[in-house]
PDB file of C-alpha atoms and ligand atoms in Angstrom:
ATOM      1  CA  UNK A   1       5.996 -15.832   5.005  1.00 96.00           C
ATOM      2  CA  UNK A   2       6.152 -17.036   1.441  1.00 97.00           C
ATOM      3  CA  UNK A   3       8.659 -15.475  -1.000  1.00 98.00           C
ATOM      4  CA  UNK A   4       8.175 -15.493  -4.752  1.00 98.00           C
ATOM      5  CA  UNK A   5      11.239 -14.308  -6.474  1.00 98.00           C
ATOM      6  CA  UNK A   6      10.753 -13.028  -9.933  1.00 98.00           C
ATOM      7  CA  UNK A   7      13.214 -12.218 -12.765  1.00 97.00           C
ATOM      8  CA  UNK A   8      11.891  -8.732 -13.306  1.00 98.00           C
ATOM      9  CA  UNK A   9       9.378  -6.058 -12.543  1.00 98.00           C
ATOM     10  CA  UNK A  10       6.868  -7.305 -15.218  1.00 98.00           C
ATOM     11  CA  UNK A  11       6.740 -10.756 -13.624  1.00 98.00           C
ATOM     12  CA  UNK A  12       6.205  -9.301 -10.187  1.00 98.00           C
ATOM     13  CA  UNK A  13       3.166  -7.326 -11.590  1.00 98.00           C
ATOM     14  CA  UNK A  14       1.770 -10.213 -13.448  1.00 98.00           C
ATOM     15  CA  UNK A  15       2.088 -12.551 -10.494  1.00 98.00           C
ATOM     16  CA  UNK A  16       0.472  -9.941  -7.919  1.00 98.00           C
ATOM     17  CA  UNK A  17      -2.333  -9.210 -10.483  1.00 98.00           C
ATOM     18  CA  UNK A  18      -3.190 -13.022 -10.845  1.00 98.00           C
ATOM     19  CA  UNK A  19      -3.459 -13.447  -7.054  1.00 98.00           C
ATOM     20  CA  UNK A  20      -5.761 -10.376  -6.901  1.00 98.00           C
ATOM     21  CA  UNK A  21      -7.808 -11.494  -9.985  1.00 98.00           C
ATOM     22  CA  UNK A  22      -8.350 -14.910  -8.301  1.00 98.00           C
ATOM     23  CA  UNK A  23      -9.743 -13.231  -5.203  1.00 98.00           C
ATOM     24  CA  UNK A  24     -12.003 -10.852  -7.299  1.00 98.00           C
ATOM     25  CA  UNK A  25     -13.305 -13.827  -9.270  1.00 98.00           C
ATOM     26  CA  UNK A  26     -14.187 -16.025  -6.261  1.00 98.00           C
ATOM     27  CA  UNK A  27     -15.398 -13.041  -4.083  1.00 98.00           C
ATOM     28  CA  UNK A  28     -16.748 -10.264  -6.455  1.00 98.00           C
ATOM     29  CA  UNK A  29     -17.771  -8.186  -3.374  1.00 98.00           C
ATOM     30  CA  UNK A  30     -14.280  -8.498  -1.808  1.00 98.00           C
ATOM     31  CA  UNK A  31     -12.622  -5.678   0.158  1.00 98.00           C
ATOM     32  CA  UNK A  32      -9.262  -4.641  -1.361  1.00 98.00           C
ATOM     33  CA  UNK A  33      -6.493  -3.049   0.568  1.00 98.00           C
ATOM     34  CA  UNK A  34      -4.525  -0.887  -1.815  1.00 98.00           C
ATOM     35  CA  UNK A  35      -1.217   0.857  -1.891  1.00 98.00           C
ATOM     36  CA  UNK A  36       0.427   3.715  -3.700  1.00 97.00           C
ATOM     37  CA  UNK A  37       4.092   4.381  -4.664  1.00 95.00           C
ATOM     38  CA  UNK A  38       5.619   3.329  -7.921  1.00 95.00           C
ATOM     39  CA  UNK A  39       5.833  -0.436  -7.178  1.00 98.00           C
ATOM     40  CA  UNK A  40       2.191  -1.375  -7.540  1.00 98.00           C
ATOM     41  CA  UNK A  41       1.621   0.705 -10.795  1.00 98.00           C
ATOM     42  CA  UNK A  42       2.527  -2.306 -12.892  1.00 98.00           C
ATOM     43  CA  UNK A  43       0.117  -4.546 -10.958  1.00 98.00           C
ATOM     44  CA  UNK A  44      -2.620  -1.965 -11.427  1.00 98.00           C
ATOM     45  CA  UNK A  45      -1.924  -1.819 -15.168  1.00 98.00           C
ATOM     46  CA  UNK A  46      -2.370  -5.567 -15.386  1.00 98.00           C
ATOM     47  CA  UNK A  47      -5.627  -5.344 -13.338  1.00 98.00           C
ATOM     48  CA  UNK A  48      -6.841  -2.699 -15.787  1.00 98.00           C
ATOM     49  CA  UNK A  49      -6.260  -4.925 -18.759  1.00 98.00           C
ATOM     50  CA  UNK A  50      -7.931  -7.897 -17.003  1.00 98.00           C
ATOM     51  CA  UNK A  51     -10.890  -5.686 -16.453  1.00 98.00           C
ATOM     52  CA  UNK A  52     -11.025  -4.328 -19.856  1.00 98.00           C
ATOM     53  CA  UNK A  53     -10.879  -7.816 -21.424  1.00 98.00           C
ATOM     54  CA  UNK A  54     -13.826  -8.784 -19.210  1.00 98.00           C
ATOM     55  CA  UNK A  55     -11.817 -11.379 -17.176  1.00 98.00           C
ATOM     56  CA  UNK A  56     -12.679  -9.715 -13.975  1.00 98.00           C
ATOM     57  CA  UNK A  57     -15.089  -7.090 -12.774  1.00 98.00           C
ATOM     58  CA  UNK A  58     -14.848  -4.677  -9.812  1.00 98.00           C
ATOM     59  CA  UNK A  59     -18.380  -3.565  -9.921  1.00 98.00           C
ATOM     60  CA  UNK A  60     -19.133  -5.083  -6.427  1.00 98.00           C
ATOM     61  CA  UNK A  61     -15.673  -4.593  -5.039  1.00 98.00           C
ATOM     62  CA  UNK A  62     -14.791  -2.156  -2.248  1.00 98.00           C
ATOM     63  CA  UNK A  63     -11.302  -0.660  -1.619  1.00 98.00           C
ATOM     64  CA  UNK A  64      -9.547   1.066   1.120  1.00 98.00           C
ATOM     65  CA  UNK A  65      -6.058   2.673   0.661  1.00 98.00           C
ATOM     66  CA  UNK A  66      -3.355   2.512   3.194  1.00 98.00           C
ATOM     67  CA  UNK A  67      -2.488   6.123   3.571  1.00 98.00           C
ATOM     68  CA  UNK A  68      -2.681   9.689   2.485  1.00 98.00           C
ATOM     69  CA  UNK A  69      -0.414  12.729   2.998  1.00 97.00           C
ATOM     70  CA  UNK A  70      -1.571  15.247   5.487  1.00 97.00           C
ATOM     71  CA  UNK A  71      -2.555  18.045   4.809  1.00 96.00           C
ATOM     72  CA  UNK A  72      -3.063  17.634   1.116  1.00 96.00           C
ATOM     73  CA  UNK A  73      -6.025  18.438  -1.133  1.00 96.00           C
ATOM     74  CA  UNK A  74      -7.393  15.373  -3.258  1.00 97.00           C
ATOM     75  CA  UNK A  75      -6.970  17.556  -6.271  1.00 96.00           C
ATOM     76  CA  UNK A  76      -3.309  17.879  -5.746  1.00 95.00           C
ATOM     77  CA  UNK A  77      -1.579  15.710  -8.318  1.00 94.00           C
ATOM     78  CA  UNK A  78       0.697  14.477  -5.503  1.00 95.00           C
ATOM     79  CA  UNK A  79      -2.108  13.240  -3.345  1.00 96.00           C
ATOM     80  CA  UNK A  80      -2.688   9.558  -3.076  1.00 97.00           C
ATOM     81  CA  UNK A  81      -6.359  10.177  -4.103  1.00 98.00           C
ATOM     82  CA  UNK A  82      -5.338  11.665  -7.269  1.00 98.00           C
ATOM     83  CA  UNK A  83      -2.697   8.780  -7.828  1.00 97.00           C
ATOM     84  CA  UNK A  84      -5.362   6.036  -7.238  1.00 98.00           C
ATOM     85  CA  UNK A  85      -7.835   7.710  -9.635  1.00 98.00           C
ATOM     86  CA  UNK A  86      -5.174   8.240 -12.363  1.00 98.00           C
ATOM     87  CA  UNK A  87      -3.446   4.826 -12.058  1.00 98.00           C
ATOM     88  CA  UNK A  88      -6.466   2.564 -11.436  1.00 98.00           C
ATOM     89  CA  UNK A  89      -9.876   3.712 -10.426  1.00 98.00           C
ATOM     90  CA  UNK A  90     -10.626   5.780 -13.621  1.00 98.00           C
ATOM     91  CA  UNK A  91      -9.707   2.816 -15.783  1.00 98.00           C
ATOM     92  CA  UNK A  92     -11.844   0.123 -14.131  1.00 98.00           C
ATOM     93  CA  UNK A  93     -15.464  -0.501 -13.379  1.00 98.00           C
ATOM     94  CA  UNK A  94     -15.357   0.081  -9.617  1.00 98.00           C
ATOM     95  CA  UNK A  95     -17.959   2.592  -8.480  1.00 98.00           C
ATOM     96  CA  UNK A  96     -15.990   5.650  -7.263  1.00 98.00           C
ATOM     97  CA  UNK A  97     -18.093   5.624  -4.068  1.00 98.00           C
ATOM     98  CA  UNK A  98     -16.697   2.135  -3.126  1.00 98.00           C
ATOM     99  CA  UNK A  99     -13.225   3.640  -3.129  1.00 98.00           C
ATOM    100  CA  UNK A 100     -11.979   4.882   0.178  1.00 98.00           C
ATOM    101  CA  UNK A 101      -8.895   6.960   1.095  1.00 98.00           C
ATOM    102  CA  UNK A 102      -8.105   8.777   4.129  1.00 98.00           C
ATOM    103  CA  UNK A 103      -9.231  12.436   3.947  1.00 98.00           C
ATOM    104  CA  UNK A 104      -5.933  14.545   3.736  1.00 98.00           C
ATOM    105  CA  UNK A 105      -7.981  17.600   4.575  1.00 98.00           C
ATOM    106  CA  UNK A 106      -9.711  16.309   7.579  1.00 98.00           C
ATOM    107  CA  UNK A 107     -10.279  18.943  10.253  1.00 98.00           C
ATOM    108  CA  UNK A 108     -10.022  16.382  13.008  1.00 98.00           C
ATOM    109  CA  UNK A 109      -7.454  13.821  11.801  1.00 98.00           C
ATOM    110  CA  UNK A 110      -7.896  11.721  14.882  1.00 98.00           C
ATOM    111  CA  UNK A 111     -11.625  11.273  14.370  1.00 98.00           C
ATOM    112  CA  UNK A 112     -10.921  10.717  10.737  1.00 98.00           C
ATOM    113  CA  UNK A 113      -8.557   7.944  11.519  1.00 98.00           C
ATOM    114  CA  UNK A 114     -10.928   6.252  14.034  1.00 98.00           C
ATOM    115  CA  UNK A 115     -13.815   6.394  11.574  1.00 98.00           C
ATOM    116  CA  UNK A 116     -11.672   4.761   8.958  1.00 98.00           C
ATOM    117  CA  UNK A 117     -10.816   1.688  11.066  1.00 98.00           C
ATOM    118  CA  UNK A 118     -14.500   1.401  12.000  1.00 98.00           C
ATOM    119  CA  UNK A 119     -15.471   1.674   8.240  1.00 98.00           C
ATOM    120  CA  UNK A 120     -13.151  -1.153   7.401  1.00 98.00           C
ATOM    121  CA  UNK A 121     -14.365  -3.338  10.178  1.00 98.00           C
ATOM    122  CA  UNK A 122     -18.016  -2.654   9.129  1.00 98.00           C
ATOM    123  CA  UNK A 123     -17.113  -3.653   5.528  1.00 98.00           C
ATOM    124  CA  UNK A 124     -16.138  -7.090   6.827  1.00 98.00           C
ATOM    125  CA  UNK A 125     -12.382  -6.406   7.046  1.00 98.00           C
ATOM    126  CA  UNK A 126      -9.728  -6.423   4.227  1.00 98.00           C
ATOM    127  CA  UNK A 127      -9.728  -9.653   2.202  1.00 98.00           C
ATOM    128  CA  UNK A 128      -6.259  -8.789   0.597  1.00 98.00           C
ATOM    129  CA  UNK A 129      -3.788  -6.141   1.449  1.00 98.00           C
ATOM    130  CA  UNK A 130      -1.293  -4.992  -1.150  1.00 98.00           C
ATOM    131  CA  UNK A 131       1.822  -3.317   0.336  1.00 98.00           C
ATOM    132  CA  UNK A 132       5.002  -1.719  -1.018  1.00 98.00           C
ATOM    133  CA  UNK A 133       7.918  -1.147   1.209  1.00 98.00           C
ATOM    134  CA  UNK A 134       9.976   1.964   1.919  1.00 95.00           C
ATOM    135  CA  UNK A 135      13.664   1.625   1.512  1.00 93.00           C
ATOM    136  CA  UNK A 136      13.967   2.079   5.297  1.00 94.00           C
ATOM    137  CA  UNK A 137      11.442  -0.732   5.805  1.00 97.00           C
ATOM    138  CA  UNK A 138       8.372   1.536   6.327  1.00 96.00           C
ATOM    139  CA  UNK A 139       4.918   0.034   5.582  1.00 97.00           C
ATOM    140  CA  UNK A 140       2.337   2.532   4.460  1.00 97.00           C
ATOM    141  CA  UNK A 141       3.634   5.396   6.636  1.00 96.00           C
ATOM    142  CA  UNK A 142       4.648   3.376   9.752  1.00 97.00           C
ATOM    143  CA  UNK A 143       8.090   4.652  10.019  1.00 95.00           C
ATOM    144  CA  UNK A 144      10.939   2.974  11.947  1.00 95.00           C
ATOM    145  CA  UNK A 145      10.761   4.005  15.478  1.00 96.00           C
ATOM    146  CA  UNK A 146      11.076   2.811  19.066  1.00 97.00           C
ATOM    147  CA  UNK A 147       7.381   2.236  19.163  1.00 96.00           C
ATOM    148  CA  UNK A 148       4.824   1.660  16.448  1.00 97.00           C
ATOM    149  CA  UNK A 149       1.122   2.476  16.626  1.00 97.00           C
ATOM    150  CA  UNK A 150      -1.558  -0.142  16.017  1.00 97.00           C
ATOM    151  CA  UNK A 151      -4.580   1.819  14.830  1.00 98.00           C
ATOM    152  CA  UNK A 152      -4.797   4.282  11.930  1.00 98.00           C
ATOM    153  CA  UNK A 153      -3.118   7.544  12.977  1.00 98.00           C
ATOM    154  CA  UNK A 154      -1.494  10.766  12.038  1.00 98.00           C
ATOM    155  CA  UNK A 155       2.216  10.464  11.723  1.00 97.00           C
ATOM    156  CA  UNK A 156       5.326  12.474  10.897  1.00 95.00           C
ATOM    157  CA  UNK A 157       7.453  11.337   7.930  1.00 94.00           C
ATOM    158  CA  UNK A 158      11.160  10.604   8.504  1.00 91.00           C
ATOM    159  CA  UNK A 159      13.831  12.531   6.526  1.00 93.00           C
ATOM    160  CA  UNK A 160      14.505   9.483   4.538  1.00 89.00           C
ATOM    161  CA  UNK A 161      11.000   9.068   3.379  1.00 90.00           C
ATOM    162  CA  UNK A 162      10.750  12.892   2.625  1.00 94.00           C
ATOM    163  CA  UNK A 163      13.811  12.427   0.577  1.00 93.00           C
ATOM    164  CA  UNK A 164      12.744   9.259  -1.208  1.00 89.00           C
ATOM    165  CA  UNK A 165       9.298  10.741  -2.135  1.00 91.00           C
ATOM    166  CA  UNK A 166      10.619  14.073  -3.062  1.00 93.00           C
ATOM    167  CA  UNK A 167      11.320  12.562  -6.593  1.00 91.00           C
ATOM    168  CA  UNK A 168       7.539  13.084  -7.248  1.00 90.00           C
ATOM    169  CA  UNK A 169       7.479  16.718  -6.060  1.00 92.00           C
ATOM    170  CA  UNK A 170       9.040  19.867  -7.640  1.00 91.00           C
ATOM    171  CA  UNK A 171      11.178  20.152  -4.594  1.00 92.00           C
ATOM    172  CA  UNK A 172      11.684  18.301  -1.159  1.00 92.00           C
ATOM    173  CA  UNK A 173      10.162  21.440   0.627  1.00 93.00           C
ATOM    174  CA  UNK A 174       6.846  20.586  -0.963  1.00 93.00           C
ATOM    175  CA  UNK A 175       6.633  17.086   0.472  1.00 94.00           C
ATOM    176  CA  UNK A 176       4.043  17.153   3.279  1.00 96.00           C
ATOM    177  CA  UNK A 177       5.686  16.372   6.603  1.00 96.00           C
ATOM    178  CA  UNK A 178       2.744  14.479   7.968  1.00 97.00           C
ATOM    179  CA  UNK A 179       0.501  11.727   6.847  1.00 97.00           C
ATOM    180  CA  UNK A 180      -2.592   9.680   7.841  1.00 98.00           C
ATOM    181  CA  UNK A 181      -1.742   6.039   7.790  1.00 98.00           C
ATOM    182  CA  UNK A 182      -3.320   2.751   8.601  1.00 98.00           C
ATOM    183  CA  UNK A 183      -1.358   1.412  11.701  1.00 98.00           C
ATOM    184  CA  UNK A 184       0.274  -1.985  11.921  1.00 97.00           C
ATOM    185  CA  UNK A 185      -2.735  -3.293  13.667  1.00 97.00           C
ATOM    186  CA  UNK A 186      -5.185  -2.166  10.987  1.00 96.00           C
ATOM    187  CA  UNK A 187      -2.790  -3.767   8.361  1.00 97.00           C
ATOM    188  CA  UNK A 188      -2.554  -6.933  10.301  1.00 96.00           C
ATOM    189  CA  UNK A 189      -6.263  -7.338  10.436  1.00 97.00           C
ATOM    190  CA  UNK A 190      -6.220  -8.083   6.751  1.00 98.00           C
ATOM    191  CA  UNK A 191      -6.833 -11.849   5.952  1.00 98.00           C
ATOM    192  CA  UNK A 192      -4.045 -11.955   3.409  1.00 98.00           C
ATOM    193  CA  UNK A 193      -1.174  -9.664   2.607  1.00 98.00           C
ATOM    194  CA  UNK A 194       1.026  -9.391  -0.611  1.00 98.00           C
ATOM    195  CA  UNK A 195       4.119  -7.284  -0.382  1.00 98.00           C
ATOM    196  CA  UNK A 196       5.746  -6.120  -3.633  1.00 98.00           C
ATOM    197  CA  UNK A 197       9.323  -5.031  -3.879  1.00 98.00           C
ATOM    198  CA  UNK A 198      11.736  -4.442  -6.737  1.00 98.00           C
ATOM    199  CA  UNK A 199      15.246  -2.933  -7.139  1.00 98.00           C
ATOM    200  CA  UNK A 200      18.435  -2.952  -5.150  1.00 97.00           C
ATOM    201  CA  UNK A 201      17.221   0.080  -3.006  1.00 96.00           C
ATOM    202  CA  UNK A 202      14.876  -2.300  -1.272  1.00 98.00           C
ATOM    203  CA  UNK A 203      17.405  -5.059  -0.676  1.00 98.00           C
ATOM    204  CA  UNK A 204      18.530  -4.013   2.841  1.00 98.00           C
ATOM    205  CA  UNK A 205      14.890  -3.709   4.044  1.00 98.00           C
ATOM    206  CA  UNK A 206      14.021  -7.170   2.382  1.00 98.00           C
ATOM    207  CA  UNK A 207      17.228  -8.743   3.727  1.00 98.00           C
ATOM    208  CA  UNK A 208      15.967  -7.932   7.358  1.00 98.00           C
ATOM    209  CA  UNK A 209      12.583  -9.138   6.441  1.00 97.00           C
ATOM    210  CA  UNK A 210      14.228 -12.591   5.480  1.00 97.00           C
ATOM    211  CA  UNK A 211      16.167 -12.720   8.717  1.00 97.00           C
ATOM    212  CA  UNK A 212      14.556 -14.212  11.875  1.00 97.00           C
ATOM    213  CA  UNK A 213      14.572 -10.806  13.624  1.00 97.00           C
ATOM    214  CA  UNK A 214      11.601  -8.703  14.459  1.00 98.00           C
ATOM    215  CA  UNK A 215      12.226  -5.029  15.044  1.00 98.00           C
ATOM    216  CA  UNK A 216      10.316  -1.875  15.084  1.00 98.00           C
ATOM    217  CA  UNK A 217      13.352  -0.131  13.396  1.00 97.00           C
ATOM    218  CA  UNK A 218      12.236  -2.033  10.335  1.00 98.00           C
ATOM    219  CA  UNK A 219       8.420  -2.141  10.617  1.00 98.00           C
ATOM    220  CA  UNK A 220       8.069  -4.612   7.784  1.00 98.00           C
ATOM    221  CA  UNK A 221       9.699  -7.308   9.917  1.00 98.00           C
ATOM    222  CA  UNK A 222       6.548  -7.390  12.042  1.00 98.00           C
ATOM    223  CA  UNK A 223       4.838  -9.196   8.986  1.00 98.00           C
ATOM    224  CA  UNK A 224       6.571 -12.376  10.155  1.00 97.00           C
ATOM    225  CA  UNK A 225       3.999 -12.644  12.830  1.00 97.00           C
ATOM    226  CA  UNK A 226       0.971 -12.478  10.279  1.00 98.00           C
ATOM    227  CA  UNK A 227      -0.195 -16.002   9.161  1.00 98.00           C
ATOM    228  CA  UNK A 228      -0.609 -15.197   5.382  1.00 98.00           C
ATOM    229  CA  UNK A 229       1.980 -13.002   3.934  1.00 98.00           C
ATOM    230  CA  UNK A 230       3.522 -13.445   0.356  1.00 98.00           C
ATOM    231  CA  UNK A 231       6.339 -11.309  -0.687  1.00 98.00           C
ATOM    232  CA  UNK A 232       6.794 -10.960  -4.341  1.00 98.00           C
ATOM    233  CA  UNK A 233      10.133  -9.365  -5.413  1.00 98.00           C
ATOM    234  CA  UNK A 234      12.806  -9.398  -7.941  1.00 98.00           C
ATOM    235  CA  UNK A 235      16.303 -10.756  -7.423  1.00 98.00           C
ATOM    236  CA  UNK A 236      17.768  -7.477  -6.726  1.00 98.00           C
ATOM    237  CA  UNK A 237      15.369  -6.592  -3.847  1.00 98.00           C
ATOM    238  CA  UNK A 238      15.680 -10.217  -2.636  1.00 98.00           C
ATOM    239  CA  UNK A 239      19.366  -9.727  -2.424  1.00 95.00           C
ATOM    240  CA  UNK A 240      20.718 -12.118  -5.139  1.00 80.00           C
TER     241      UNK A 240
HETATM  242  C1  GLP B   1       5.463   5.593   0.166  1.00 64.69           C
HETATM  243  C2  GLP B   1       4.236   4.903   0.522  1.00 64.69           C
HETATM  244  C3  GLP B   1       4.304   3.468   0.854  1.00 64.69           C
HETATM  245  C4  GLP B   1       5.204   2.866  -0.300  1.00 64.69           C
HETATM  246  C5  GLP B   1       6.472   3.567  -0.295  1.00 64.69           C
HETATM  247  C6  GLP B   1       7.468   2.960  -1.385  1.00 64.69           C
HETATM  248  O1  GLP B   1       6.111   6.178   1.192  1.00 64.69           O
HETATM  249  N1  GLP B   1       3.428   5.456   1.697  1.00 64.69           N
HETATM  250  O2  GLP B   1       3.023   2.866   0.939  1.00 64.69           O
HETATM  251  O3  GLP B   1       5.314   1.486   0.006  1.00 64.69           O
HETATM  252  O4  GLP B   1       6.299   4.837  -0.586  1.00 64.69           O
HETATM  253  O5  GLP B   1       7.209   3.465  -2.582  1.00 64.69           O
HETATM  254  P1  GLP B   1       7.819   3.049  -3.968  1.00 64.69           P
HETATM  255  O6  GLP B   1       7.031   1.878  -4.368  1.00 64.69           O
HETATM  256  O7  GLP B   1       7.719   4.146  -4.989  1.00 64.69           O
HETATM  257  O8  GLP B   1       9.215   2.598  -3.785  1.00 64.69           O
END
């Protein structure tokens, strides 16, 4: 694992966008693994400006997002589909049909999850996976537990995550209790992973990631087993 410790959020966003832009330039038909949450928003803004200035084009790129609430309609402004359209897809030249998210309204969530893993495989696998991190160390919606699940699957959200994510909803009651998420195995199949973290609320999770231990009670610690992971964080999240 390689740590890049930045002075502030802006620096994190610029650094992450540079790495993604390099990939898009060298492989225009790349497969991007994208994340939601507030952390990658700055990176997406940088990518939008690189696209608008003509530095990079997403015209041949394909994307797969990590997760989606369940059940939720794509028109709900708290859905991750809505978030991705609003914060990235509507502002860049990626064809909408090249963007993929798990269907939060799938009648058969298990079949939806299996088909999603299959589609990623058929697309050639994810070239670069962007990750945020929950304050409890969750990755996508792989929550701390005794066991983690490798493939894409339906999962319940922990109280901590419901509480953390309730800031985006009118009240905590409205946060969906379930999600469809890429599993640790699906995430690990990515050729390269960049994890972004900022602020003191992530310091404990990142501290565990910096230690030598691997534990399912902090799913992010499994990233120590992946051969190409870069963590881009600020000093607060790094614990300095
Ligand atoms: C959600 C998402 C995660 C994300 C996390 C952190 O729970 N499922 O993919 O990493 O929130 O979000 P934020 O970046 O807003 O702290």
